[in-house]
Coordinates of C-alpha atoms in Angstrom, one line a residue:
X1 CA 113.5 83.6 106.7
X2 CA 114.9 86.8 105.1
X3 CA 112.7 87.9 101.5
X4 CA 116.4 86.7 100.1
X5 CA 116.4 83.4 101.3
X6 CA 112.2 83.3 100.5
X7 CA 112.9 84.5 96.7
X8 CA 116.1 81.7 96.5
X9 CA 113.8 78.8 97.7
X10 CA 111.1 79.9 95.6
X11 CA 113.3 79.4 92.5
X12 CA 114.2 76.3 93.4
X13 CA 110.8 75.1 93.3
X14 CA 110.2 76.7 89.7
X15 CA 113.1 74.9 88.3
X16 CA 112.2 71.5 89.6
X17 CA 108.4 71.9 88.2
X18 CA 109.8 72.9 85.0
X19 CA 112.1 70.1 84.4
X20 CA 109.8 67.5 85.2
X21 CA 106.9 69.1 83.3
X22 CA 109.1 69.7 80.4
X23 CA 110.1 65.6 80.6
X24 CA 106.5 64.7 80.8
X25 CA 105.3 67.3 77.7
X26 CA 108.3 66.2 75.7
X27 CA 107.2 62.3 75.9
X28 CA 103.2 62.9 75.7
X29 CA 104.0 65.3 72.8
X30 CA 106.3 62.8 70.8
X31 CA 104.1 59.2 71.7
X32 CA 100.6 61.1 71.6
X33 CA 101.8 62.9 68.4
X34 CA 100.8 65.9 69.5
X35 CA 103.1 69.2 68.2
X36 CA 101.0 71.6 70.3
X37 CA 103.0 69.5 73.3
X38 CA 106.0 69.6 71.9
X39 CA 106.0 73.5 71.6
X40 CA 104.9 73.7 75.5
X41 CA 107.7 71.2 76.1
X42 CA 110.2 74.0 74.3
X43 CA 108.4 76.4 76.8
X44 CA 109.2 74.5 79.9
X45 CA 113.1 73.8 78.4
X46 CA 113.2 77.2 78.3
X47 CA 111.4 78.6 81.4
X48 CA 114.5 75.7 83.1
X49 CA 117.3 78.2 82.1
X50 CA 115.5 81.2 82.6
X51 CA 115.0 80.1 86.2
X52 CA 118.2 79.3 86.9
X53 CA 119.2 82.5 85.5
X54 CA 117.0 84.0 88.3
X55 CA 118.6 81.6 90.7
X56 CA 122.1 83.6 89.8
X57 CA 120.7 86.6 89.8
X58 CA 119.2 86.2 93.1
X59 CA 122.8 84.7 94.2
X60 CA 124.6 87.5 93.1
X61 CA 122.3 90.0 94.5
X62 CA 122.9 89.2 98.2
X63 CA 126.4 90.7 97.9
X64 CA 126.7 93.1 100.7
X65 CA 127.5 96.8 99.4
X66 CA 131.0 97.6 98.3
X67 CA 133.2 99.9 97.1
X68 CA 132.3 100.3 94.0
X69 CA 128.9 99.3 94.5
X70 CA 128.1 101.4 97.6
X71 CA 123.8 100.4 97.2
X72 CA 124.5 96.7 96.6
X73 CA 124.3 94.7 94.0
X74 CA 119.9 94.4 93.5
X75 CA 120.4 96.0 90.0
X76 CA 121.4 92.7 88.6
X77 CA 117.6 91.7 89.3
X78 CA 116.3 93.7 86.0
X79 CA 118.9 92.4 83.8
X80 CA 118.3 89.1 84.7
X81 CA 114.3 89.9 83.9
X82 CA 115.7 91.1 80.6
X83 CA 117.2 87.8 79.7
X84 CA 114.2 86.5 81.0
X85 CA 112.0 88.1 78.5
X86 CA 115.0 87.1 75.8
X87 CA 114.3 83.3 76.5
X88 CA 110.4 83.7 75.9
X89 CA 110.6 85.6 72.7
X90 CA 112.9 83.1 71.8
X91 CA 110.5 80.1 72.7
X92 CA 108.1 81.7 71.2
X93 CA 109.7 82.4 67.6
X94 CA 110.6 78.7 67.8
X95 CA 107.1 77.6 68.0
X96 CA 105.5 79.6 66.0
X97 CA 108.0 78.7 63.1
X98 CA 107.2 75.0 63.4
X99 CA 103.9 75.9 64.3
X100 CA 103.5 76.8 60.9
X101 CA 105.8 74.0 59.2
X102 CA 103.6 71.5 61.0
X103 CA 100.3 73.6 59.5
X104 CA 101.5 72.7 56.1
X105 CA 102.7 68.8 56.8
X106 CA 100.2 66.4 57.1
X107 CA 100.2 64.5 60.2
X108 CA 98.1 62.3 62.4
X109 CA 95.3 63.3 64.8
X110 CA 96.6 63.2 68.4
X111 CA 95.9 60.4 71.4
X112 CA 92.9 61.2 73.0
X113 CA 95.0 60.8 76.4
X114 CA 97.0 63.3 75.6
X115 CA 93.9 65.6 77.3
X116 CA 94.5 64.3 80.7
X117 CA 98.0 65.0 80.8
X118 CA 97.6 68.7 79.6
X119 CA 94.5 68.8 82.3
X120 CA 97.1 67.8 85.0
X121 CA 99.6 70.1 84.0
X122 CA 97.4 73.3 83.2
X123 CA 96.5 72.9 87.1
X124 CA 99.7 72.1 88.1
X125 CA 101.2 75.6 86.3
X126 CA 98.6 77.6 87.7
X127 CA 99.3 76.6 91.5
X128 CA 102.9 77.3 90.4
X129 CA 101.9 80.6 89.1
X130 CA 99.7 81.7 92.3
X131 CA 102.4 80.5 94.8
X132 CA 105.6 82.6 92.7
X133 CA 103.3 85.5 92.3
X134 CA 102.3 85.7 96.0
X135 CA 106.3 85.3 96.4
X136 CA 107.1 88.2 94.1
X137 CA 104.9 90.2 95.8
X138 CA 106.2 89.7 99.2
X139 CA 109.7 89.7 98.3
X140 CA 109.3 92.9 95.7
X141 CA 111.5 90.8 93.1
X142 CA 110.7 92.2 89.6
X143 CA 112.6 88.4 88.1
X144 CA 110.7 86.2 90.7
X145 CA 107.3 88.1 88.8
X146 CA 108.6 87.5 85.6
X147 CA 109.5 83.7 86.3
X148 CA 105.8 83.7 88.0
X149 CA 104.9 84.9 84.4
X150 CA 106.2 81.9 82.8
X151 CA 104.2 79.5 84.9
X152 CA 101.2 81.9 83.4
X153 CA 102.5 81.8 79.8
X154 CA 103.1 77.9 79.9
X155 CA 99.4 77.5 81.3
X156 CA 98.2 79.3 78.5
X157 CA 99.9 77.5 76.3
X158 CA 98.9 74.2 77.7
X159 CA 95.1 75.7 77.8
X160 CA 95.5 76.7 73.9
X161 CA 97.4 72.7 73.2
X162 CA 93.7 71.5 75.5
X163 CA 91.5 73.2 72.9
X164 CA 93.0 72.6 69.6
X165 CA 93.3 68.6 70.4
X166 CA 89.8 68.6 71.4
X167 CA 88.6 69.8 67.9
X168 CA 91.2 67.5 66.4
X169 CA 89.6 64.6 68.0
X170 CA 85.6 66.1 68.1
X171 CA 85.9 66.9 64.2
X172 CA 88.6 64.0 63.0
X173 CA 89.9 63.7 59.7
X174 CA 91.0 67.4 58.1
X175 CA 91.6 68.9 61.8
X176 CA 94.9 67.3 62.7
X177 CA 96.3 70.4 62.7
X178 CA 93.9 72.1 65.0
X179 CA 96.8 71.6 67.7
X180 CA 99.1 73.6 65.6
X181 CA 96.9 76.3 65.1
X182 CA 96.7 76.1 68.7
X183 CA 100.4 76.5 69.2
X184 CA 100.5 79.2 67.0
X185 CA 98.0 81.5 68.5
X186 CA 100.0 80.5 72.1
X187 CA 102.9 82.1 70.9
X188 CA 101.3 85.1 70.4
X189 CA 100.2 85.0 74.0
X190 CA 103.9 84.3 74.9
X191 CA 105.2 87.4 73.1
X192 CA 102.4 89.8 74.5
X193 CA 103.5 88.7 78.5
X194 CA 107.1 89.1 77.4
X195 CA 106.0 92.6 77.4
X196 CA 104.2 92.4 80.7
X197 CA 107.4 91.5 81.8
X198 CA 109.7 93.7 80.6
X199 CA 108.2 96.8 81.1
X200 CA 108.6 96.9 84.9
X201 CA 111.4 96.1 84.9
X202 CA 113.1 99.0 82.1
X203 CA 111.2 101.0 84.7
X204 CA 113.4 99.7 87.6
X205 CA 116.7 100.8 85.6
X206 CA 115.6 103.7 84.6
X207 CA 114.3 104.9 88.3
X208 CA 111.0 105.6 87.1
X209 CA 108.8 106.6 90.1
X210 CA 106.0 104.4 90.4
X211 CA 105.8 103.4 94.1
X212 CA 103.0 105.7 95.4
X213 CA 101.4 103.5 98.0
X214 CA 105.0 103.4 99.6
X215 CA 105.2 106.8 99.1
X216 CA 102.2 107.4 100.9
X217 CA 103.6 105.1 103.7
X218 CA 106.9 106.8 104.0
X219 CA 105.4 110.3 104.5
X220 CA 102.9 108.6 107.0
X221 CA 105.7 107.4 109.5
X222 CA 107.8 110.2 109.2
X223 CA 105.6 112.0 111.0
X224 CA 105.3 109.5 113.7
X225 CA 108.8 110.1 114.2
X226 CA 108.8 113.4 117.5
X227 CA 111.0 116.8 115.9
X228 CA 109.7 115.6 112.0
X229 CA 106.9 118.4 111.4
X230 CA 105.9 117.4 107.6
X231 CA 108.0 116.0 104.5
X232 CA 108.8 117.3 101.4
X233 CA 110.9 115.6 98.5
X234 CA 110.9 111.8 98.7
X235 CA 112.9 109.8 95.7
X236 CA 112.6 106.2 95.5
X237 CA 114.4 103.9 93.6
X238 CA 114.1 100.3 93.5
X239 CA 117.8 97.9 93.6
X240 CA 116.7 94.2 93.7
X241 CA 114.4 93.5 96.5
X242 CA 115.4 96.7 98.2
X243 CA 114.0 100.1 98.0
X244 CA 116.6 103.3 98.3
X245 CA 115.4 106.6 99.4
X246 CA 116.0 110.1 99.7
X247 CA 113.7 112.1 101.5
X248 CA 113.7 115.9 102.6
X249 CA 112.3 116.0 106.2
X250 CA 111.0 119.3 107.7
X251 CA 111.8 120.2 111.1
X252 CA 111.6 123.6 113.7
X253 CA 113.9 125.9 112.0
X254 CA 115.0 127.6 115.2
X255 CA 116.6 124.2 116.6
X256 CA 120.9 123.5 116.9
X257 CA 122.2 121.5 114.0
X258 CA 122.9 118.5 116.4
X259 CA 119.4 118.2 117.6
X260 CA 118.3 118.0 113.7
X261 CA 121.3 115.7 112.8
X262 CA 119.4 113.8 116.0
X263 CA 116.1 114.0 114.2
X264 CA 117.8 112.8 110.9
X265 CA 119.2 109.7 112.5
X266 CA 115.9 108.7 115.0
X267 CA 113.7 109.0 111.5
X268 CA 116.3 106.7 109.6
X269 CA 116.0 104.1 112.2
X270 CA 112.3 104.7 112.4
X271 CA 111.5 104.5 108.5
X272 CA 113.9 101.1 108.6
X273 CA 112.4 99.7 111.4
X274 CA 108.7 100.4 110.3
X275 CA 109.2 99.7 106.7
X276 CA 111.9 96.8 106.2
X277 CA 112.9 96.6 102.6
X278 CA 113.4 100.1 102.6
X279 CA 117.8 99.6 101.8
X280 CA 120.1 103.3 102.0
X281 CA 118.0 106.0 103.3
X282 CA 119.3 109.6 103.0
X283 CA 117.3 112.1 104.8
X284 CA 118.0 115.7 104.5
X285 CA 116.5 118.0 106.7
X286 CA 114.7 121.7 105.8
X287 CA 113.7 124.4 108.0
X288 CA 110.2 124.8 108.8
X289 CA 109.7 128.3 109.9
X290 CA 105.9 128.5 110.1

């Protein structure tokens, strides 16, 4: 399975967890009266679209190369991050406004049972988390680690809903709106990994370079490659799930310009083979002359 096809069916299995979490929220948030529930329902509605926005993204990033996009179409991957981000701060502006209208309502205490459904789901989003993170990380997606992030942000959320209707129900009469409270500070939590979020990713369009370890791995099989005596300049920019390189590759100075157009093409094919989501690779080659 290719990391496209991997990242695709990884999505897949966000959006159906977050529609039927969001159903089950919704309902044990409206019959266990329970706002704090609600608002993590309004997380889940949200983290649907945002997933399927990733889905899209991913969709529209397997486009092979064209003319006028000669490295492919991976770029799409930090936008769609953007929008990402867009959709939490958004969720969590929503709950933190009736967060606060709920604060100063009166209201009754929440269902007891309401616990073991947040206990189920708080489990349930941090599987989700540690099997979308894992995926990010093999795939190199910057929007399958945001929508990883969400599965974080909505257990938080869920963790902050567990706490305040425990002192609800532990202190009774004058805490109702513990669970608010609760809500409230969970928004805060949503806004402060909508940063985590975005800030890789406005690296990725701007072609910041922060990929030493591959860096280090590049240099490293260069030399494995027979003609290549050292590197020097090595760019890396990241497009999608695809790193793009262009590396300055030393070799004998005293050689033909075939035999180090030779070299050039037996390090490509080396680099790609070694290192496989490594996407264009432009190697230009400087004399050595010690």
């Amino acid at each position: 399975m290719s990391i496209e096809q991997t990242a695709i069916k990884t999505t897949y299995f966000s959006i159906v967890g977050n529609i039927l979490l969001a159903l089950t929220k919704g309902l044990a948030g409206f019959f266990g009266n329970s706002y704090a529930l609600i608002a993590d329902a309004i997380e889940s509605t949200t983290d649907i679209f945002s997933s399927i926005l990733v889905l899209l993204g991913f969709k529209y990033a397997e486009r092979p190369a064209d003319e006028n996009h000669p490295y492919g179409h991976g770029k799409i991957e930090p936008i769609i991050t953007f929008l990402i981000v867009a959709f939490l701060v958004i969720s969590a502006t929503v709950i933190a406004y009736e967060s606060i209208d709920n604060i100063q309502t009166p209201h009754k205490t929440p269902k007891s049972w309401t616990l073991i459904v947040l206990g189920v789901i708080i489990l349930w989003k941090e599987i989700s988390y540690r099997i979308v993170i894992k995926k990010s990380k093999e795939t190199n997606s910057t929007s399958l680690k945001a929508d990883a992030w969400h599965h974080r942000s909505d257990a938080i959320t869920s963790i902050m809903a567990f706490i305040g209707i425990s002192i609800a129900l532990i202190f009774g009469k004058g805490y109702e709106t513990a669970d608010d409270w609760a809500a409230l500070i969970a928004s805060g939590f949503i806004l402060y990994n909508s940063y985590l979020i975005l800030r890789p990713a406005l690296g990725e369009i701007m072609d910041e370079q922060r990929y030493d370890e591959l860096l280090e791995e590049i240099r490293k099989k260069s030399l494995e490659v027979p003609g290549v005596t050292g590197t020097e300049k090595c760019f890396i920019r990241k497009a999608g799930m695809k790193f793009h390189i262009d590396l300055h590759a030393m070799v004998d100075g005293t050689i033909s310009v075939t035999k180090g157009h030779d070299i050039a093409h037996l390090l490509k094919d080396h680099l790609h083979h070694e290192i496989p989501n490594l996407g264009h690779i432009l190697i230009h080659i400087e004399p050595d002359d010690l």
